[in-house]
PDB file of C-alpha atoms in Angstrom:
ATOM      1  CA  UNK A   7      22.052 145.124  12.142  1.00  0.00           C
ATOM      2  CA  UNK A   8      24.953 147.539  12.457  1.00  0.00           C
ATOM      3  CA  UNK A   9      25.148 148.690   8.800  1.00  0.00           C
ATOM      4  CA  UNK A  10      24.899 152.472   8.892  1.00  0.00           C
ATOM      5  CA  UNK A  11      25.075 152.835   5.110  1.00  0.00           C
ATOM      6  CA  UNK A  12      22.249 150.378   4.638  1.00  0.00           C
ATOM      7  CA  UNK A  13      20.176 152.228   7.244  1.00  0.00           C
ATOM      8  CA  UNK A  14      20.764 155.492   5.345  1.00  0.00           C
ATOM      9  CA  UNK A  15      19.644 153.873   2.091  1.00  0.00           C
ATOM     10  CA  UNK A  16      16.459 152.517   3.710  1.00  0.00           C
ATOM     11  CA  UNK A  17      15.611 155.895   5.258  1.00  0.00           C
ATOM     12  CA  UNK A  18      16.221 157.745   1.989  1.00  0.00           C
ATOM     13  CA  UNK A  19      13.789 155.403   0.249  1.00  0.00           C
ATOM     14  CA  UNK A  20      11.108 156.359   2.817  1.00  0.00           C
ATOM     15  CA  UNK A  21      11.495 160.143   2.685  1.00  0.00           C
ATOM     16  CA  UNK A  22       8.645 160.725   0.253  1.00  0.00           C
ATOM     17  CA  UNK A  23       6.226 158.211   1.743  1.00  0.00           C
ATOM     18  CA  UNK A  24       3.122 159.398   3.569  1.00  0.00           C
ATOM     19  CA  UNK A  25       3.834 160.460   7.174  1.00  0.00           C
ATOM     20  CA  UNK A  26       7.489 159.393   6.819  1.00  0.00           C
ATOM     21  CA  UNK A  27       9.125 162.712   5.916  1.00  0.00           C
ATOM     22  CA  UNK A  28       9.859 163.866   9.469  1.00  0.00           C
ATOM     23  CA  UNK A  29      10.856 160.500  11.001  1.00  0.00           C
ATOM     24  CA  UNK A  30      13.031 159.698   7.977  1.00  0.00           C
ATOM     25  CA  UNK A  31      14.775 163.079   8.213  1.00  0.00           C
ATOM     26  CA  UNK A  32      15.540 162.623  11.898  1.00  0.00           C
ATOM     27  CA  UNK A  33      16.743 159.078  11.307  1.00  0.00           C
ATOM     28  CA  UNK A  34      18.995 160.195   8.445  1.00  0.00           C
ATOM     29  CA  UNK A  35      20.533 162.937  10.586  1.00  0.00           C
ATOM     30  CA  UNK A  36      21.222 160.361  13.283  1.00  0.00           C
ATOM     31  CA  UNK A  37      22.753 157.767  10.949  1.00  0.00           C
ATOM     32  CA  UNK A  38      24.838 160.297   9.027  1.00  0.00           C
ATOM     33  CA  UNK A  39      26.268 161.507  12.327  1.00  0.00           C
ATOM     34  CA  UNK A  40      27.295 157.936  13.143  1.00  0.00           C
ATOM     35  CA  UNK A  41      29.382 157.540   9.977  1.00  0.00           C
ATOM     36  CA  UNK A  42      33.176 157.524  10.272  1.00  0.00           C
ATOM     37  CA  UNK A  43      33.237 160.611   8.024  1.00  0.00           C
ATOM     38  CA  UNK A  44      29.864 162.365   8.440  1.00  0.00           C
ATOM     39  CA  UNK A  45      28.516 164.179   5.396  1.00  0.00           C
ATOM     40  CA  UNK A  46      28.054 167.617   6.950  1.00  0.00           C
ATOM     41  CA  UNK A  47      26.348 169.032   3.853  1.00  0.00           C
ATOM     42  CA  UNK A  48      23.757 166.242   3.958  1.00  0.00           C
ATOM     43  CA  UNK A  49      23.235 166.785   7.685  1.00  0.00           C
ATOM     44  CA  UNK A  50      22.717 170.540   7.142  1.00  0.00           C
ATOM     45  CA  UNK A  51      20.234 169.931   4.308  1.00  0.00           C
ATOM     46  CA  UNK A  52      18.345 167.350   6.366  1.00  0.00           C
ATOM     47  CA  UNK A  53      18.250 169.643   9.395  1.00  0.00           C
ATOM     48  CA  UNK A  54      16.647 172.376   7.293  1.00  0.00           C
ATOM     49  CA  UNK A  55      14.228 169.909   5.755  1.00  0.00           C
ATOM     50  CA  UNK A  56      13.281 168.508   9.173  1.00  0.00           C
ATOM     51  CA  UNK A  57      12.099 171.990  10.249  1.00  0.00           C
ATOM     52  CA  UNK A  58       9.865 172.194   7.194  1.00  0.00           C
ATOM     53  CA  UNK A  59       8.591 168.662   7.707  1.00  0.00           C
ATOM     54  CA  UNK A  60       7.854 169.329  11.399  1.00  0.00           C
ATOM     55  CA  UNK A  61       5.681 172.329  10.532  1.00  0.00           C
ATOM     56  CA  UNK A  62       3.373 170.221   8.345  1.00  0.00           C
ATOM     57  CA  UNK A  63       3.729 166.761   9.901  1.00  0.00           C
ATOM     58  CA  UNK A  64       0.639 164.852  10.947  1.00  0.00           C
ATOM     59  CA  UNK A  65       0.120 163.599  14.474  1.00  0.00           C
ATOM     60  CA  UNK A  66       1.072 160.045  13.503  1.00  0.00           C
ATOM     61  CA  UNK A  67       4.272 161.334  11.880  1.00  0.00           C
ATOM     62  CA  UNK A  68       5.237 163.240  15.032  1.00  0.00           C
ATOM     63  CA  UNK A  69       4.442 160.242  17.229  1.00  0.00           C
ATOM     64  CA  UNK A  70       6.580 157.954  15.071  1.00  0.00           C
ATOM     65  CA  UNK A  71       9.433 160.479  15.181  1.00  0.00           C
ATOM     66  CA  UNK A  72       9.167 160.698  18.960  1.00  0.00           C
ATOM     67  CA  UNK A  73       9.590 156.928  19.196  1.00  0.00           C
ATOM     68  CA  UNK A  74      12.772 157.099  17.133  1.00  0.00           C
ATOM     69  CA  UNK A  75      14.162 159.956  19.222  1.00  0.00           C
ATOM     70  CA  UNK A  76      13.273 158.120  22.426  1.00  0.00           C
ATOM     71  CA  UNK A  77      14.956 154.891  21.351  1.00  0.00           C
ATOM     72  CA  UNK A  78      18.108 156.754  20.291  1.00  0.00           C
ATOM     73  CA  UNK A  79      18.269 158.554  23.639  1.00  0.00           C
ATOM     74  CA  UNK A  80      17.355 162.045  22.429  1.00  0.00           C
ATOM     75  CA  UNK A  81      14.766 162.524  25.154  1.00  0.00           C
ATOM     76  CA  UNK A  82      14.677 166.326  25.070  1.00  0.00           C
ATOM     77  CA  UNK A  83      13.797 166.444  21.365  1.00  0.00           C
ATOM     78  CA  UNK A  84      11.214 163.698  21.795  1.00  0.00           C
ATOM     79  CA  UNK A  85       9.647 165.601  24.692  1.00  0.00           C
ATOM     80  CA  UNK A  86       9.630 168.846  22.701  1.00  0.00           C
ATOM     81  CA  UNK A  87       7.921 167.123  19.772  1.00  0.00           C
ATOM     82  CA  UNK A  88       5.246 165.522  21.953  1.00  0.00           C
ATOM     83  CA  UNK A  89       4.646 168.820  23.755  1.00  0.00           C
ATOM     84  CA  UNK A  90       3.230 170.112  20.458  1.00  0.00           C
ATOM     85  CA  UNK A  91       0.549 167.443  20.787  1.00  0.00           C
ATOM     86  CA  UNK A  92      -0.310 168.367  24.377  1.00  0.00           C
ATOM     87  CA  UNK A  93      -3.931 169.080  23.542  1.00  0.00           C
ATOM     88  CA  UNK A  94      -4.387 165.782  21.733  1.00  0.00           C
ATOM     89  CA  UNK A  95      -6.369 163.162  23.565  1.00  0.00           C
ATOM     90  CA  UNK A  96      -5.212 160.374  21.280  1.00  0.00           C
ATOM     91  CA  UNK A  97      -4.170 157.030  22.708  1.00  0.00           C
ATOM     92  CA  UNK A  98      -1.084 156.996  20.486  1.00  0.00           C
ATOM     93  CA  UNK A  99       0.254 160.226  21.988  1.00  0.00           C
ATOM     94  CA  UNK A 100      -0.307 159.007  25.552  1.00  0.00           C
ATOM     95  CA  UNK A 101       1.449 155.771  24.713  1.00  0.00           C
ATOM     96  CA  UNK A 102       4.444 157.545  23.143  1.00  0.00           C
ATOM     97  CA  UNK A 103       4.699 159.811  26.178  1.00  0.00           C
ATOM     98  CA  UNK A 104       4.653 156.777  28.475  1.00  0.00           C
ATOM     99  CA  UNK A 105       7.564 155.118  26.665  1.00  0.00           C
ATOM    100  CA  UNK A 106       9.490 158.393  26.571  1.00  0.00           C
ATOM    101  CA  UNK A 107       9.244 158.798  30.338  1.00  0.00           C
ATOM    102  CA  UNK A 108      10.056 155.123  30.882  1.00  0.00           C
ATOM    103  CA  UNK A 109      13.285 155.159  28.865  1.00  0.00           C
ATOM    104  CA  UNK A 110      14.292 158.598  30.138  1.00  0.00           C
ATOM    105  CA  UNK A 111      13.813 157.369  33.694  1.00  0.00           C
ATOM    106  CA  UNK A 112      15.814 154.223  33.041  1.00  0.00           C
ATOM    107  CA  UNK A 113      18.659 156.273  31.562  1.00  0.00           C
ATOM    108  CA  UNK A 114      18.635 158.625  34.547  1.00  0.00           C
ATOM    109  CA  UNK A 115      18.704 155.672  36.977  1.00  0.00           C
ATOM    110  CA  UNK A 116      21.605 154.079  35.093  1.00  0.00           C
ATOM    111  CA  UNK A 117      23.542 157.347  35.178  1.00  0.00           C
ATOM    112  CA  UNK A 118      23.152 157.643  38.960  1.00  0.00           C
ATOM    113  CA  UNK A 119      22.674 154.121  40.388  1.00  0.00           C
ATOM    114  CA  UNK A 120      21.336 154.005  43.920  1.00  0.00           C
ATOM    115  CA  UNK A 121      20.322 157.649  43.888  1.00  0.00           C
ATOM    116  CA  UNK A 122      16.977 159.350  43.478  1.00  0.00           C
ATOM    117  CA  UNK A 123      14.813 156.297  44.170  1.00  0.00           C
ATOM    118  CA  UNK A 124      11.840 158.521  45.007  1.00  0.00           C
ATOM    119  CA  UNK A 125      12.234 160.392  41.730  1.00  0.00           C
ATOM    120  CA  UNK A 126      12.425 157.084  39.885  1.00  0.00           C
ATOM    121  CA  UNK A 127       9.205 155.858  41.504  1.00  0.00           C
ATOM    122  CA  UNK A 128       7.490 159.143  40.679  1.00  0.00           C
ATOM    123  CA  UNK A 129       8.554 158.754  37.053  1.00  0.00           C
ATOM    124  CA  UNK A 130       7.185 155.202  36.996  1.00  0.00           C
ATOM    125  CA  UNK A 131       3.856 156.512  38.278  1.00  0.00           C
ATOM    126  CA  UNK A 132       3.879 159.124  35.531  1.00  0.00           C
ATOM    127  CA  UNK A 133       4.550 156.401  32.970  1.00  0.00           C
ATOM    128  CA  UNK A 134       1.722 154.305  34.351  1.00  0.00           C
ATOM    129  CA  UNK A 135      -0.779 157.140  34.045  1.00  0.00           C
ATOM    130  CA  UNK A 136       0.215 157.557  30.381  1.00  0.00           C
ATOM    131  CA  UNK A 137      -0.096 153.843  29.655  1.00  0.00           C
ATOM    132  CA  UNK A 138      -3.406 153.647  31.510  1.00  0.00           C
ATOM    133  CA  UNK A 139      -4.720 156.445  29.319  1.00  0.00           C
ATOM    134  CA  UNK A 140      -3.451 154.688  26.187  1.00  0.00           C
ATOM    135  CA  UNK A 141      -4.650 151.171  26.984  1.00  0.00           C
ATOM    136  CA  UNK A 142      -8.322 151.835  26.288  1.00  0.00           C
ATOM    137  CA  UNK A 143     -10.622 148.865  25.764  1.00  0.00           C
ATOM    138  CA  UNK A 144      -9.660 147.783  22.255  1.00  0.00           C
ATOM    139  CA  UNK A 145      -7.251 145.200  20.963  1.00  0.00           C
ATOM    140  CA  UNK A 146      -5.384 147.310  18.444  1.00  0.00           C
ATOM    141  CA  UNK A 147      -1.616 147.793  18.351  1.00  0.00           C
ATOM    142  CA  UNK A 148      -1.650 150.908  20.550  1.00  0.00           C
ATOM    143  CA  UNK A 149      -3.506 148.976  23.242  1.00  0.00           C
ATOM    144  CA  UNK A 150      -1.024 146.121  22.940  1.00  0.00           C
ATOM    145  CA  UNK A 151       1.961 148.453  23.270  1.00  0.00           C
ATOM    146  CA  UNK A 152       0.374 150.250  26.236  1.00  0.00           C
ATOM    147  CA  UNK A 153      -0.163 146.935  28.036  1.00  0.00           C
ATOM    148  CA  UNK A 154       3.474 146.047  27.393  1.00  0.00           C
ATOM    149  CA  UNK A 155       4.415 149.427  28.845  1.00  0.00           C
ATOM    150  CA  UNK A 156       2.294 148.823  31.935  1.00  0.00           C
ATOM    151  CA  UNK A 157       3.996 145.453  32.387  1.00  0.00           C
ATOM    152  CA  UNK A 158       7.441 147.082  32.255  1.00  0.00           C
ATOM    153  CA  UNK A 159       6.418 149.715  34.793  1.00  0.00           C
ATOM    154  CA  UNK A 160       5.014 147.072  37.153  1.00  0.00           C
ATOM    155  CA  UNK A 161       8.223 145.074  36.804  1.00  0.00           C
ATOM    156  CA  UNK A 162      10.141 148.227  37.721  1.00  0.00           C
ATOM    157  CA  UNK A 163       8.001 148.428  40.868  1.00  0.00           C
ATOM    158  CA  UNK A 164       8.603 144.699  41.463  1.00  0.00           C
ATOM    159  CA  UNK A 165       4.887 143.976  41.244  1.00  0.00           C
ATOM    160  CA  UNK A 166       5.360 140.723  39.390  1.00  0.00           C
ATOM    161  CA  UNK A 167       1.836 139.301  39.536  1.00  0.00           C
ATOM    162  CA  UNK A 168       0.263 142.488  38.226  1.00  0.00           C
ATOM    163  CA  UNK A 169       2.867 142.551  35.441  1.00  0.00           C
ATOM    164  CA  UNK A 170       1.939 138.988  34.520  1.00  0.00           C
ATOM    165  CA  UNK A 171      -1.743 139.967  34.316  1.00  0.00           C
ATOM    166  CA  UNK A 172      -0.895 142.634  31.729  1.00  0.00           C
ATOM    167  CA  UNK A 173       1.270 140.232  29.739  1.00  0.00           C
ATOM    168  CA  UNK A 174      -1.441 137.572  29.802  1.00  0.00           C
ATOM    169  CA  UNK A 175      -3.918 140.080  28.356  1.00  0.00           C
ATOM    170  CA  UNK A 176      -1.507 140.745  25.491  1.00  0.00           C
ATOM    171  CA  UNK A 177      -0.982 137.023  24.878  1.00  0.00           C
ATOM    172  CA  UNK A 178      -4.746 136.380  24.828  1.00  0.00           C
ATOM    173  CA  UNK A 179      -5.116 139.043  22.130  1.00  0.00           C
ATOM    174  CA  UNK A 180      -1.981 138.038  20.227  1.00  0.00           C
ATOM    175  CA  UNK A 181      -0.925 134.481  21.194  1.00  0.00           C
ATOM    176  CA  UNK A 182       2.168 134.508  18.982  1.00  0.00           C
ATOM    177  CA  UNK A 183       3.521 137.927  19.974  1.00  0.00           C
ATOM    178  CA  UNK A 184       7.119 137.058  20.907  1.00  0.00           C
ATOM    179  CA  UNK A 185       7.975 140.163  23.001  1.00  0.00           C
ATOM    180  CA  UNK A 186       5.098 139.364  25.369  1.00  0.00           C
ATOM    181  CA  UNK A 187       6.076 135.689  25.623  1.00  0.00           C
ATOM    182  CA  UNK A 188       9.702 136.608  26.304  1.00  0.00           C
ATOM    183  CA  UNK A 189       8.740 139.175  28.928  1.00  0.00           C
ATOM    184  CA  UNK A 190       6.400 136.670  30.567  1.00  0.00           C
ATOM    185  CA  UNK A 191       9.161 134.047  30.797  1.00  0.00           C
ATOM    186  CA  UNK A 192      11.495 136.601  32.435  1.00  0.00           C
ATOM    187  CA  UNK A 193       8.807 137.726  34.888  1.00  0.00           C
ATOM    188  CA  UNK A 194       7.969 134.135  35.830  1.00  0.00           C
ATOM    189  CA  UNK A 195      11.633 133.581  36.583  1.00  0.00           C
ATOM    190  CA  UNK A 196      11.551 136.552  38.967  1.00  0.00           C
ATOM    191  CA  UNK A 197       8.684 134.853  40.822  1.00  0.00           C
ATOM    192  CA  UNK A 198      10.620 131.541  40.839  1.00  0.00           C
ATOM    193  CA  UNK A 199       7.796 129.847  38.926  1.00  0.00           C
ATOM    194  CA  UNK A 200      10.228 127.676  36.995  1.00  0.00           C
ATOM    195  CA  UNK A 201       7.667 125.301  35.457  1.00  0.00           C
ATOM    196  CA  UNK A 202       5.660 128.077  33.818  1.00  0.00           C
ATOM    197  CA  UNK A 203       8.845 129.905  32.852  1.00  0.00           C
ATOM    198  CA  UNK A 204      10.047 126.792  31.014  1.00  0.00           C
ATOM    199  CA  UNK A 205       6.637 126.430  29.366  1.00  0.00           C
ATOM    200  CA  UNK A 206       6.829 130.023  28.116  1.00  0.00           C
ATOM    201  CA  UNK A 207      10.384 129.466  26.872  1.00  0.00           C
ATOM    202  CA  UNK A 208       9.167 126.363  25.040  1.00  0.00           C
ATOM    203  CA  UNK A 209       6.420 128.378  23.306  1.00  0.00           C
ATOM    204  CA  UNK A 210       9.028 130.902  22.199  1.00  0.00           C
ATOM    205  CA  UNK A 211      11.273 128.192  20.765  1.00  0.00           C
ATOM    206  CA  UNK A 212       8.359 126.677  18.844  1.00  0.00           C
ATOM    207  CA  UNK A 213       8.167 129.929  16.907  1.00  0.00           C
ATOM    208  CA  UNK A 214      11.848 130.759  16.885  1.00  0.00           C
ATOM    209  CA  UNK A 215      14.081 127.770  17.735  1.00  0.00           C
ATOM    210  CA  UNK A 216      17.256 129.839  18.055  1.00  0.00           C
ATOM    211  CA  UNK A 217      15.782 132.651  20.115  1.00  0.00           C
ATOM    212  CA  UNK A 218      18.580 133.805  22.432  1.00  0.00           C
ATOM    213  CA  UNK A 219      16.278 134.873  25.259  1.00  0.00           C
ATOM    214  CA  UNK A 220      14.556 131.471  25.342  1.00  0.00           C
ATOM    215  CA  UNK A 221      17.865 129.593  25.250  1.00  0.00           C
ATOM    216  CA  UNK A 222      19.080 131.493  28.303  1.00  0.00           C
TER     217      UNK A 222
END
């Protein structure tokens, strides 16, 4: 919500929780660096602690940290962290790698618009292979997130109907999952299916009347 001090307080309260040492350290380093007057001593202490935490962190802790690094744009650190889990066949690692490549590709495309379209498509294919590996056959949260990732990749390739199929699978499993409903409404608009787009927007507003995306 824009309150850096509050974010620091929340992260500090999570430092000692199971599997939260490493992600909390990385988050604290990030938020301290965003302060008007960064506490350099705290940053130094947290940097040292993060090395210790990384050496003993569980797979789930490393995956969670990679998500944070990805969403804050630190793609190199996220990639380095996931490279330590290269031998893991877990769905969660594949899913995290898919989102990393997706956001890294989007950032690269934004930095050089109109250039490297082949490289962008290759990156989307790489993302898709990660999400395919993560999707599995279950209906747990990793599967849900992987299907959302596949939908985003297919949208990037302008394959709207295939994207809708992925979103519909998510909605069948979790009918009230707002991100899927919002993404479906946007995708239906791209196909000019206005009636279904309005229906999806209506479902969103039933859950969240002031949802900005639905009001658009």
